[in-house]
XYZ file of C-alpha atoms in Angstrom:
781
model
C -0.032 0.056 0.022
C 2.883 2.677 0.949
C 4.642 1.436 -2.285
C 1.411 2.304 -4.481
C 1.203 5.598 -2.691
C 4.587 6.464 -3.515
C 3.888 5.683 -7.235
C 0.995 7.875 -7.215
C 2.768 10.738 -5.335
C 5.761 10.284 -7.456
C 3.591 10.430 -10.959
C 1.629 13.454 -9.663
C 5.005 15.157 -9.047
C 6.237 14.315 -12.583
C 2.868 15.447 -13.898
C 2.991 18.723 -11.986
C 6.335 19.814 -12.999
C 5.518 18.848 -16.849
C 2.420 21.271 -16.392
C 4.643 23.895 -14.650
C 7.300 23.807 -17.620
C 4.250 23.922 -20.297
C 2.443 26.932 -18.477
C 5.880 28.800 -17.997
C 6.340 28.412 -21.951
C 2.781 29.728 -22.498
C 3.498 32.597 -20.623
C 7.062 33.777 -21.152
C 6.671 33.451 -25.254
C 4.458 35.190 -27.856
C 2.498 33.041 -30.079
C 3.012 34.752 -33.303
C 0.919 32.246 -35.598
C 3.303 32.749 -38.819
C 3.721 29.837 -41.174
C 6.526 30.006 -43.593
C 7.512 28.303 -46.569
C 10.498 28.354 -49.242
C 9.360 29.913 -52.562
C 10.529 29.395 -55.993
C 14.141 31.453 -55.293
C 14.429 29.270 -52.088
C 13.756 32.139 -49.821
C 11.379 31.672 -46.684
C 8.410 34.003 -47.196
C 5.204 34.197 -45.195
C 2.690 31.439 -46.336
C -0.153 31.698 -43.593
C -1.321 33.863 -40.807
C -3.477 32.495 -37.631
C -5.947 34.706 -36.541
C -4.972 33.806 -32.752
C -1.583 35.038 -33.123
C -0.176 38.206 -32.773
C 1.739 38.139 -35.861
C -1.378 39.004 -37.968
C -1.081 42.327 -36.873
C 2.635 42.941 -38.062
C 3.123 40.527 -41.137
C 1.388 40.361 -44.592
C 1.453 37.214 -46.671
C 4.838 37.057 -49.133
C 6.947 38.868 -46.512
C 10.208 37.435 -46.841
C 12.144 36.549 -43.798
C 15.776 38.075 -43.534
C 16.874 36.815 -40.020
C 15.113 35.359 -36.548
C 16.803 36.357 -33.497
C 20.061 37.539 -35.670
C 20.283 34.003 -37.249
C 19.449 32.935 -40.410
C 15.886 31.531 -40.896
C 17.180 28.011 -41.977
C 19.063 27.898 -38.713
C 15.962 28.446 -36.405
C 14.680 25.035 -35.108
C 11.091 26.190 -34.935
C 11.252 26.984 -39.090
C 13.058 23.591 -39.367
C 10.861 21.327 -37.495
C 7.345 22.907 -37.692
C 7.526 25.303 -40.653
C 6.667 28.351 -38.182
C 8.171 31.456 -36.540
C 8.092 30.718 -32.830
C 10.253 31.004 -29.863
C 11.192 34.392 -31.541
C 11.576 37.782 -30.162
C 13.098 39.919 -32.933
C 12.701 39.049 -36.547
C 13.967 40.967 -39.653
C 11.650 40.948 -43.031
C 11.957 42.601 -46.380
C 8.634 44.328 -47.766
C 8.636 46.555 -50.569
C 11.861 47.110 -51.129
C 12.612 48.095 -47.458
C 14.052 46.024 -44.617
C 11.840 46.054 -41.446
C 12.645 44.691 -38.015
C 9.671 43.710 -35.597
C 10.430 43.126 -31.755
C 7.907 41.268 -30.001
C 9.365 41.099 -26.006
C 9.149 38.402 -23.758
C 5.585 37.817 -22.995
C 2.449 37.600 -25.239
C -0.352 35.633 -23.496
C -3.635 35.789 -25.410
C -7.134 35.082 -24.558
C -6.881 31.638 -26.367
C -3.939 30.898 -24.006
C -6.103 32.079 -20.961
C -9.115 30.076 -21.800
C -6.610 26.635 -22.144
C -4.818 27.567 -18.675
C -8.074 28.037 -17.198
C -9.617 24.614 -18.318
C -6.470 22.846 -17.290
C -6.771 24.555 -13.697
C -10.745 23.261 -13.734
C -9.849 19.615 -14.502
C -6.895 19.447 -12.029
C -9.493 20.709 -9.299
C -12.085 18.134 -10.359
C -9.368 15.485 -10.011
C -8.350 16.588 -6.861
C -11.841 16.598 -5.481
C -12.299 13.276 -6.678
C -9.238 12.022 -5.228
C -9.967 13.507 -1.959
C -13.940 12.744 -1.649
C -13.884 9.299 -3.065
C -10.306 7.519 -2.205
C -11.447 3.863 -2.347
C -13.111 3.502 -5.440
C -10.962 2.073 -8.216
C -13.298 3.828 -11.045
C -13.221 6.801 -9.136
C -9.297 6.535 -9.388
C -9.498 6.271 -13.321
C -11.819 9.098 -13.631
C -9.403 11.256 -11.760
C -6.800 10.011 -13.993
C -9.302 11.237 -16.928
C -9.376 14.772 -15.540
C -5.431 14.735 -15.094
C -5.244 13.686 -18.490
C -7.108 16.722 -19.834
C -5.498 19.028 -17.672
C -2.163 17.984 -19.413
C -3.945 18.257 -23.001
C -5.383 22.117 -22.064
C -1.959 23.354 -20.486
C -0.164 21.571 -23.601
C -2.118 23.509 -26.171
C -0.492 26.946 -25.517
C 3.145 25.749 -25.543
C 2.260 23.553 -28.371
C 1.402 26.182 -30.590
C 4.680 27.873 -29.814
C 6.623 25.249 -31.223
C 7.385 23.477 -28.002
C 8.273 19.846 -28.590
C 7.782 18.446 -25.380
C 4.212 19.961 -25.482
C 3.537 18.651 -28.711
C 4.530 15.145 -27.794
C 2.212 15.480 -24.408
C -0.685 16.905 -26.075
C -0.654 14.057 -28.896
C 0.033 11.446 -26.451
C -2.742 12.169 -23.696
C -5.134 12.767 -26.544
C -4.514 9.423 -27.960
C -4.674 7.725 -24.309
C -7.939 10.131 -23.278
C -10.635 7.840 -24.755
C -8.797 4.601 -23.869
C -8.903 5.625 -20.507
C -12.489 6.477 -20.932
C -12.730 2.775 -21.774
C -10.576 1.493 -19.048
C -12.880 3.515 -16.721
C -16.070 1.719 -18.014
C -14.576 -1.719 -17.269
C -13.868 -0.800 -13.613
C -17.335 0.992 -13.384
C -19.311 -1.917 -14.445
C -17.233 -4.346 -12.178
C -17.638 -1.941 -9.114
C -21.456 -1.423 -9.698
C -22.809 -4.365 -11.427
C -20.167 -7.242 -10.747
C -19.767 -7.491 -14.379
C -16.191 -8.609 -15.189
C -15.277 -7.784 -18.621
C -12.120 -8.934 -20.742
C -9.303 -6.484 -20.830
C -7.708 -7.827 -24.235
C -8.988 -4.969 -26.031
C -8.007 -2.485 -23.612
C -4.578 -3.630 -23.568
C -4.465 -3.944 -27.635
C -5.224 -0.097 -27.220
C -2.405 0.933 -24.561
C -0.055 -0.889 -27.109
C -1.408 1.305 -29.927
C -0.892 4.088 -27.687
C 2.686 3.235 -26.488
C 3.619 2.637 -30.149
C 2.449 6.171 -31.305
C 4.411 7.598 -28.280
C 7.713 5.987 -29.299
C 7.001 7.290 -32.773
C 6.550 10.922 -31.682
C 9.806 10.864 -29.672
C 11.665 12.832 -32.450
C 9.445 15.639 -31.298
C 12.337 16.005 -28.529
C 15.030 16.316 -31.121
C 15.844 18.578 -33.823
C 16.358 16.609 -37.018
C 14.931 15.107 -40.334
C 12.795 12.848 -38.845
C 11.079 15.459 -36.404
C 9.443 17.027 -39.531
C 8.213 13.901 -41.159
C 6.633 12.913 -37.870
C 5.312 15.965 -37.515
C 2.962 15.386 -40.579
C 1.789 12.077 -39.827
C 1.287 11.660 -36.127
C -1.249 14.508 -35.559
C -3.720 12.975 -38.031
C -2.954 9.424 -36.410
C -3.650 10.724 -32.800
C -6.875 12.082 -34.051
C -7.975 9.030 -35.827
C -6.949 6.680 -33.100
C -9.052 9.086 -30.899
C -12.244 8.591 -33.131
C -11.737 5.064 -33.690
C -11.730 4.447 -29.676
C -14.603 6.772 -29.166
C -16.614 4.696 -31.865
C -15.694 1.375 -30.339
C -16.955 2.807 -26.774
C -20.407 3.355 -28.012
C -20.453 0.234 -29.835
C -19.334 -1.575 -26.762
C -22.120 -0.091 -24.476
C -24.493 -1.161 -27.296
C -23.256 -4.742 -26.988
C -23.271 -4.517 -23.199
C -27.031 -3.234 -23.457
C -28.287 -6.038 -25.404
C -26.356 -8.553 -23.635
C -27.094 -7.480 -19.894
C -29.385 -4.889 -19.902
C -32.401 -5.602 -22.134
C -34.920 -6.300 -19.360
C -35.337 -2.566 -17.871
C -33.058 -3.150 -15.024
C -30.760 -1.079 -13.055
C -27.977 -1.987 -15.023
C -29.950 -1.166 -18.203
C -30.320 2.452 -16.880
C -27.067 2.962 -16.045
C -25.837 1.591 -19.601
C -28.290 4.068 -21.342
C -26.923 6.998 -19.252
C -23.355 6.198 -19.962
C -23.915 6.064 -23.717
C -26.002 9.551 -23.794
C -23.630 11.029 -21.581
C -20.339 9.856 -23.904
C -22.190 10.535 -27.009
C -23.071 14.226 -25.917
C -19.488 14.574 -24.586
C -17.602 13.563 -27.622
C -19.830 14.457 -30.467
C -19.247 18.025 -30.962
C -15.279 17.744 -30.875
C -15.381 14.610 -33.103
C -17.759 16.267 -35.740
C -16.584 19.849 -35.581
C -12.923 19.632 -34.901
C -11.406 16.467 -35.430
C -13.054 14.962 -38.489
C -12.846 18.417 -40.568
C -9.220 18.896 -39.391
C -8.407 15.133 -40.758
C -10.643 15.763 -44.521
C -10.090 19.356 -44.750
C -6.724 20.346 -42.519
C -8.944 22.848 -40.501
C -11.661 22.632 -38.065
C -14.832 24.108 -38.005
C -14.722 25.215 -34.413
C -11.257 25.289 -32.420
C -10.944 21.971 -30.110
C -10.138 24.541 -27.655
C -14.054 25.185 -27.364
C -15.667 21.826 -28.074
C -13.417 20.158 -25.726
C -15.627 21.679 -22.929
C -18.105 19.201 -23.666
C -15.865 16.221 -23.028
C -16.293 17.277 -19.243
C -19.458 16.685 -19.005
C -18.822 12.595 -19.131
C -16.315 12.478 -16.580
C -18.111 15.218 -14.312
C -21.558 13.166 -14.417
C -19.960 10.114 -13.623
C -18.109 11.611 -10.809
C -21.497 12.625 -9.697
C -22.977 9.132 -10.263
C -20.157 7.483 -8.050
C -20.011 9.919 -5.099
C -23.992 9.768 -4.615
C -24.812 6.429 -5.758
C -27.606 7.858 -7.589
C -28.978 7.136 -11.332
C -30.474 10.324 -12.933
C -32.706 9.880 -16.351
C -30.000 11.182 -18.645
C -32.098 10.263 -21.634
C -35.127 12.593 -20.247
C -32.227 15.410 -19.820
C -30.800 14.691 -23.490
C -34.475 14.742 -25.039
C -35.491 18.000 -23.119
C -32.197 19.625 -24.319
C -32.663 18.417 -27.621
C -36.178 19.765 -27.651
C -34.546 23.117 -26.482
C -32.130 23.082 -29.389
C -34.968 22.427 -32.008
C -36.626 25.599 -30.616
C -33.577 27.552 -30.532
C -32.758 26.813 -34.249
C -34.920 29.730 -35.738
C -33.810 32.672 -33.138
C -30.088 31.741 -33.371
C -30.367 31.848 -37.019
C -31.905 35.183 -37.054
C -29.114 36.353 -34.570
C -26.447 34.574 -36.950
C -27.764 36.566 -39.745
C -28.056 39.774 -38.259
C -24.234 39.002 -37.009
C -23.341 38.503 -40.633
C -25.063 41.622 -41.879
C -23.367 43.901 -39.280
C -19.915 42.488 -40.025
C -19.887 41.028 -43.391
C -16.521 42.565 -44.126
C -14.625 40.864 -41.147
C -16.696 37.922 -40.301
C -15.047 34.591 -41.428
C -16.773 31.467 -41.878
C -15.640 29.993 -38.566
C -16.968 33.030 -36.573
C -20.539 32.630 -38.236
C -20.253 29.047 -37.194
C -19.363 29.915 -33.623
C -21.816 32.489 -33.262
C -24.530 30.150 -34.470
C -23.409 27.387 -32.287
C -22.885 29.592 -29.234
C -26.242 31.196 -29.301
C -28.295 27.962 -30.018
C -26.316 26.345 -27.174
C -27.135 29.499 -24.860
C -30.991 29.515 -25.919
C -31.375 26.039 -25.609
C -29.920 26.239 -22.082
C -32.024 29.077 -21.229
C -35.230 27.071 -22.319
C -33.702 23.709 -20.692
C -33.445 25.754 -17.350
C -36.685 27.458 -17.690
C -38.841 24.851 -15.677
C -36.282 25.000 -12.748
C -35.886 28.707 -12.562
C -39.894 29.074 -13.068
C -40.200 26.543 -10.075
C -37.609 28.609 -8.042
C -38.674 32.149 -8.625
C -42.490 31.179 -8.492
C -42.900 32.390 -5.083
C -41.263 35.894 -5.820
C -42.838 36.717 -9.147
C -45.956 34.694 -8.719
C -47.005 34.360 -5.060
C -50.512 33.708 -5.562
C -49.693 30.604 -7.853
C -47.125 29.378 -5.279
C -49.552 29.740 -2.476
C -52.160 27.541 -4.426
C -49.811 24.972 -4.993
C -48.611 24.715 -1.602
C -52.398 24.690 -0.174
C -53.044 21.815 -2.927
C -49.755 19.759 -1.534
C -51.192 20.152 2.064
C -54.769 19.196 1.488
C -53.780 16.302 -0.713
C -51.500 15.187 2.279
C -54.094 14.992 4.532
C -56.537 13.386 2.077
C -56.223 9.879 3.951
C -57.283 11.140 7.290
C -60.611 12.071 6.351
C -63.124 9.829 7.405
C -66.391 11.881 8.419
C -67.918 14.836 7.246
C -66.704 16.776 10.410
C -63.167 16.172 9.208
C -63.946 16.804 5.505
C -65.031 20.322 7.252
C -62.176 20.767 9.490
C -59.433 19.564 7.055
C -60.735 20.274 3.461
C -63.434 22.862 3.510
C -61.928 25.223 6.149
C -58.459 25.394 4.137
C -60.355 25.783 0.795
C -62.115 28.926 2.339
C -58.959 30.347 3.744
C -56.796 29.729 0.533
C -59.247 31.390 -2.040
C -59.870 34.276 0.523
C -63.818 33.624 0.146
C -66.398 34.565 2.762
C -67.636 31.042 3.154
C -67.810 27.621 1.178
C -70.010 24.621 1.375
C -70.130 21.001 0.193
C -73.449 19.984 -0.682
C -74.612 16.245 -1.024
C -78.061 16.036 -2.647
C -79.526 12.690 -2.216
C -83.107 11.649 -3.758
C -85.027 12.387 -0.581
C -82.720 14.837 1.208
C -80.105 17.434 1.102
C -76.746 17.416 3.546
C -74.415 20.739 3.601
C -71.195 20.988 5.708
C -70.348 24.814 5.860
C -67.392 26.792 6.679
C -67.240 30.775 7.394
C -70.248 32.906 6.482
C -72.489 31.101 4.323
C -76.110 30.323 4.819
C -76.986 26.525 4.431
C -80.423 26.601 4.169
C -80.018 29.416 0.976
C -77.790 27.031 -0.666
C -80.312 24.046 -0.109
C -83.334 26.354 -1.450
C -81.465 27.243 -4.498
C -80.375 23.743 -5.269
C -83.841 22.576 -4.947
C -84.837 25.471 -7.543
C -81.961 24.487 -9.759
C -80.812 28.224 -9.196
C -77.267 27.482 -7.810
C -75.380 27.660 -10.701
C -76.949 30.619 -12.475
C -76.523 32.507 -9.099
C -73.997 35.615 -9.273
C -73.026 35.422 -5.646
C -71.719 31.668 -5.722
C -69.528 29.662 -7.569
C -70.756 25.985 -7.652
C -68.779 22.916 -8.958
C -70.088 19.462 -9.347
C -67.462 17.222 -7.628
C -69.043 13.949 -8.423
C -72.548 12.076 -9.564
C -73.358 8.850 -8.174
C -76.614 6.677 -7.876
C -76.706 7.662 -4.093
C -76.137 11.265 -4.363
C -74.612 14.199 -6.287
C -72.264 16.401 -4.444
C -71.368 19.980 -5.104
C -68.685 22.377 -4.054
C -69.910 25.923 -3.596
C -67.993 29.160 -2.628
C -69.128 32.523 -2.209
C -67.917 35.769 -3.609
C -64.247 36.808 -2.119
C -63.890 39.087 1.183
C -63.310 42.278 -1.337
C -66.803 41.319 -3.046
C -65.558 40.207 -6.211
C -65.882 36.979 -8.178
C -63.032 33.891 -8.059
C -60.468 34.581 -10.829
C -59.976 31.931 -13.461
C -56.660 30.871 -12.274
C -58.804 30.198 -8.653
C -61.716 28.388 -10.505
C -59.180 26.287 -12.070
C -57.458 25.386 -8.876
C -60.896 24.290 -7.393
C -61.738 22.237 -10.169
C -58.562 20.387 -9.411
C -59.440 20.322 -5.605
C -62.738 18.526 -6.845
C -60.789 15.760 -8.061
C -59.395 15.274 -4.554
C -63.042 15.941 -2.990
C -64.478 13.223 -5.193
C -62.320 10.695 -3.843
C -62.755 11.828 -0.034
C -66.225 11.848 -0.340
C -66.447 8.517 -1.821
C -64.599 7.400 1.168
C -66.775 9.002 3.477
C -70.268 7.706 2.117
C -68.314 4.204 1.821
C -67.323 4.475 5.577
C -70.859 5.535 6.646
C -72.383 2.913 4.691
C -70.219 0.038 6.077
C -70.553 1.517 9.376
C -74.448 1.255 9.015
C -74.539 -2.316 7.785
C -72.271 -3.211 10.349
C -74.690 -1.780 13.015
C -77.245 -3.464 11.486
C -75.482 -6.852 11.243
C -74.490 -6.598 14.979
C -78.471 -6.028 15.937
C -79.251 -8.961 14.353
C -77.056 -11.209 16.278
C -79.370 -11.502 19.172
C -80.067 -15.119 19.206
C -78.039 -17.624 21.212
C -76.861 -19.411 18.042
C -75.697 -16.052 16.699
C -74.117 -15.398 19.832
C -71.842 -18.272 19.708
C -71.240 -17.992 15.996
C -70.473 -14.383 15.935
C -68.630 -13.516 19.309
C -65.596 -12.315 17.232
C -67.522 -9.840 15.404
C -69.203 -8.238 18.732
C -65.626 -8.304 20.297
C -64.258 -6.271 17.416
C -66.938 -4.047 17.047
C -67.052 -2.889 20.699
C -63.251 -2.818 20.896
C -63.408 -0.271 18.059
C -65.829 1.974 19.725
C -63.826 2.061 22.928
C -60.701 3.065 20.860
C -62.717 5.934 19.386
C -64.297 7.141 22.674
C -60.934 7.037 24.023
C -59.268 9.072 21.355
C -62.151 11.752 21.361
C -61.844 12.057 25.455
C -58.022 12.475 24.680
C -58.520 15.125 22.038
C -60.862 17.065 24.347
C -58.714 16.904 27.327
C -55.529 18.108 25.298
C -57.293 20.551 23.401
C -60.607 21.831 24.431
C -60.408 21.501 27.969
C -56.668 23.159 27.989
C -58.013 26.121 25.794
C -60.687 26.987 28.584
C -58.329 26.875 31.265
C -55.996 29.300 29.574
C -59.156 31.497 28.552
C -60.279 31.331 32.288
C -56.695 32.504 33.622
C -56.815 35.366 30.799
C -60.300 36.596 32.200
C -59.090 36.238 35.466
C -55.654 38.156 34.858
C -57.916 41.048 33.226
C -59.955 41.254 36.286
C -56.907 41.811 38.516
C -55.132 44.157 36.271
C -57.832 46.639 35.426
C -60.391 48.566 37.464
C -63.612 47.788 36.803
C -67.286 48.991 37.553
C -69.577 46.728 39.497
C -71.597 45.744 36.377
C -68.835 44.648 34.255
C -67.210 42.864 36.833
C -70.266 41.246 37.704
C -70.547 40.586 33.787
C -67.137 38.959 33.747
C -67.564 36.859 36.864
C -70.510 35.207 35.051
C -68.517 34.362 31.805
C -65.887 32.776 34.498
C -68.670 30.615 35.856
C -69.968 29.893 32.470
C -66.476 28.743 31.404
C -66.073 26.627 34.663
C -69.678 25.156 33.722
C -68.449 24.257 30.180
C -65.128 22.911 31.641
C -67.092 20.619 34.183
C -69.415 19.459 31.285
C -66.423 18.429 29.116
C -65.021 16.778 31.911
C -68.099 14.603 32.489
C -68.212 13.868 28.801
C -64.685 12.924 28.794
C -65.350 10.475 31.770
C -68.392 9.055 29.923
C -66.058 8.287 27.075
C -63.260 7.051 28.827
C -63.965 5.960 32.517
C -60.549 5.609 33.986
C -62.027 5.538 37.471
C -62.893 1.597 36.541
C -59.361 0.989 36.813
C -58.543 2.942 39.811
C -61.647 2.239 42.217
C -63.483 -0.457 40.458
C -67.224 -0.543 38.937
C -69.387 -0.388 41.934
C -67.842 2.979 43.281
C -67.540 4.280 39.676
C -71.573 3.310 39.258
C -71.924 5.251 42.196
C -70.363 8.459 41.284
C -71.584 8.478 37.863
C -75.197 8.206 38.965
C -74.968 10.905 41.795
C -73.523 13.283 39.150
C -76.468 12.326 36.728
C -78.689 12.739 39.850
C -78.255 16.566 39.628
C -79.293 17.158 35.816
C -81.596 14.083 35.296
C -85.707 14.514 35.306
C -86.373 11.922 37.768
C -84.930 10.786 40.828
C -82.247 7.973 40.606
C -82.116 5.142 43.325
C -78.647 3.234 43.516
C -78.516 0.098 45.692
C -75.295 -2.293 45.353
C -76.140 -5.309 47.233
C -74.361 -8.088 49.213
C -71.188 -9.918 47.535
C -71.282 -7.427 44.623
C -67.444 -6.803 45.332
C -66.862 -10.359 43.303
C -67.655 -8.243 40.071
C -64.159 -6.319 40.628
C -62.439 -9.591 40.303
C -63.737 -9.858 36.713
C -61.597 -8.560 33.422
C -61.750 -5.129 33.001
C -63.228 -5.241 29.719
C -66.272 -6.857 31.189
C -66.781 -4.191 33.875
C -66.544 -1.570 31.042
C -69.495 -3.176 29.302
C -71.551 -3.188 32.231
C -70.734 0.476 32.542
C -71.903 1.063 29.062
C -74.916 -0.942 29.688
C -75.800 1.324 32.754
C -75.202 4.461 30.420
C -77.500 2.959 27.771
C -80.285 2.240 30.263
C -79.828 5.879 31.913
C -79.950 7.656 28.343
C -82.860 5.486 27.219
C -84.970 6.556 30.583
C -83.811 10.191 29.900
C -85.280 10.178 26.153
C -88.168 8.142 26.415
C -89.510 6.660 29.769
C -91.069 9.913 31.369
C -90.421 8.267 34.381
C -90.405 10.012 38.103
C -88.091 7.247 39.316
C -85.090 5.048 38.203
C -83.454 2.533 40.281
C -80.365 0.407 39.538
C -79.821 -2.362 41.852
C -76.740 -4.707 41.825
C -76.452 -8.334 43.431
C -74.391 -11.211 43.133
C -74.365 -14.974 43.872
C -71.329 -17.394 43.772
C -72.270 -18.341 40.117
C -73.259 -14.705 38.540
C -73.806 -11.050 38.950
C -77.090 -9.273 38.436
C -78.007 -5.755 37.178
C -81.635 -5.010 37.883
C -83.290 -1.947 36.293
C -86.584 -0.464 37.104
C -88.589 2.830 36.374
C -92.107 4.035 36.662
C -92.292 5.289 33.148
C -94.710 4.486 30.118
C -93.271 1.397 29.642
C -92.021 -0.424 26.361
C -94.540 -1.701 23.587
C -94.263 -4.994 22.505
C -91.874 -5.431 19.736
C -93.243 -6.470 16.236
C -91.464 -9.078 14.308
C -88.285 -7.715 12.608
C -88.487 -4.373 14.533
C -85.013 -3.329 15.613
C -86.162 -0.220 17.722
C -87.130 -0.531 21.623
C -88.998 2.486 22.751
C -87.500 4.514 19.813
C -83.919 4.178 20.890
C -82.566 2.825 17.955
C -79.991 0.362 17.665
C -78.668 1.423 21.335
C -80.511 -0.984 23.158
C -79.384 -3.902 20.461
C -75.784 -2.852 21.440
C -76.647 -3.423 24.809
C -77.871 -6.865 24.009
C -74.874 -7.363 22.292
C -72.543 -6.536 25.141
C -74.667 -9.020 27.241
C -74.349 -11.834 24.634
C -70.591 -10.997 24.478
C -70.523 -11.694 28.309
C -72.241 -14.748 27.627
C -75.498 -13.284 29.914
C -78.882 -12.927 29.579
C -81.644 -10.454 29.982
C -85.098 -10.741 30.972
C -87.690 -7.809 30.492
C -91.348 -7.767 30.712
C -92.722 -6.387 27.705
C -96.162 -4.987 28.039
C -98.111 -1.918 27.280
C -98.752 -1.085 31.121
C -96.300 1.126 32.935
C -93.160 0.678 34.224
C -90.192 -1.509 32.983
C -88.410 -4.232 34.855
C -85.453 -5.686 33.427
C -82.816 -8.574 34.981
C -79.391 -8.547 33.380
C -77.424 -11.767 34.511
C -73.632 -12.138 34.031
C -71.900 -15.284 34.859
C -68.844 -15.057 37.224
C -65.525 -16.594 35.862
C -65.062 -19.933 37.352
C -61.551 -19.383 38.406
C -62.579 -16.216 40.108
C -65.113 -18.147 42.110
C -62.814 -20.871 43.008
C -60.228 -18.437 44.379
C -63.204 -16.768 46.602
C -64.459 -20.375 47.619
C -60.815 -21.338 48.896
C -60.301 -18.107 50.770
C -63.716 -18.637 52.532
């Protein structure tokens, strides 16, 4: 491991020294961009001027070169090797029968050089980030090497055009190796991510070709006849091998896709992403720079600019390795291509305008560059429009952003709605607040009735009246949308005018139309829950005979457990919210009485409010106790019944007599669930007496024998009329009495009641005691 690290640091040191030398050559020597050749008289004359060099401002085509740095042109190494004027600071020329001396100084960095140096530094930074952040990944290490190779290529660019032999050797060698390193990276990447071991024979063959080309270019370091010969052949060979390796990489990915990834797996997505990234990265430099250079000797767009796309491929995979996430590169590519298609026409117009304004100085390359850069800039703007719109929408379109936020909030709470009350609290209240209207309603029109839940300032009766007269949709004061239409009901969403007395805008109406699709789902769920609950209650009420009692014991148990859980939840909510709010409200009123001096009338009025708050609090406390009788666990059934009936005696329209007999303490040894059932039976009997008995006296007596516990109920009211066959109701009490029977049957008990048209009711409920508890009592005796 230490040896490997030493090799890495040694290689990096050599690479940094090389790049330092190349940067020094680029900065310290001017780039003239002057190509020379011998004319018919064997004299060295200027044959070509590069637009990137400073020589275009001092030389003319045909100028005769007399001396270079006080030496003959043929003695200059740059002229001998490359046929160009480089590494020169002073040149004498002959023009128009006159000898001219041109001095360039020691420094001559151009914008072209600065671009190459910046690209090189950028590549080194990316390589350093990958090396530091992902140190243990082989594919990440190869990716860092890819960036370092790109850094050398960019840094060699400026020194190479200045005639530096080492720079020419570096740029052509690393340009040949770059796509091979990509291929090497792909092999390591697939092995690391998908456990696919690919053969390396082709990779080794490519490295052998690259090494052979490196040996072939070594004359660049020397000044001899071979240098000029190699210079004519090697650049084209490097570009050809680059293109061949690129095409092989694409074909290799297609082969992998058909062999391993045809079934829409994670691997297939990876291969597709790599193919798109590779294609987009290499296509510009191959099609606009290298292929034209091979066939015409000149590129359409300089490789310094098209090579920016090369960074897309390694940068995208640096993200993929670091985050271990896969993005849909196909979608990105299609969206960008669509942006390019939309940008063709405006780019053509801008390019045509540029050509008309600068028709004298504009060259073909400049026109192509303007068109390509404009097309790319507009495509990127169109591509990023959706992202920018999303980010800037809250600033420029706050109303639209608020509607979207409210929609997300409402849809998130969708699954919690099970009742019409929750529909009002969760949906309707938020809708009214969001669209800033005075009020709103959800109206359910059944064949024989209309149900409406409202929020805010809205007259439900007026809405029902307008709906019955078929005038709701035509009314100017309301916005009405149909939510859904079923066999059972037709549902509507109704909104008033806004608080500013204007109608809803088109955008808000569209938002409400979208909301109705959510409301449709919720209303359907609410109706289904209602129907299911009714059917369950009906089913429960029909299981009153002994055969059904045994067969459907599990059903009753589940039903009663669900009821108890819901009661406990409601009691907890009342205690934690409403009762706490009342407590703090009372403290606020009491604080006001102590803080301010009030007259007697105001003080009495505020004191009455405090008493009313106490009354509400006491009523809620009693309701919480009825919903969740916690005293059953603390003091037992007999004492809990005593406290409950004593409190009810204060508000009941009749006298309540409670008589616990001897031996009733045995019931306390029963399971808590049985004691809760007995308390619910007493509550149901008392509620039924309040509603229907018209009695003056109601009594509850408890008695117990070694085998059973008895609850005896009596009143002197109007009695219970005999039930007709199939009737569920007893004295108009609905399914409550039937649920009471269900609780008795669940405890394997029985109920005897005198059914007559005469006055009074006498009911005896018998519950067997558990044998285990009876045996324990007998042993203790």
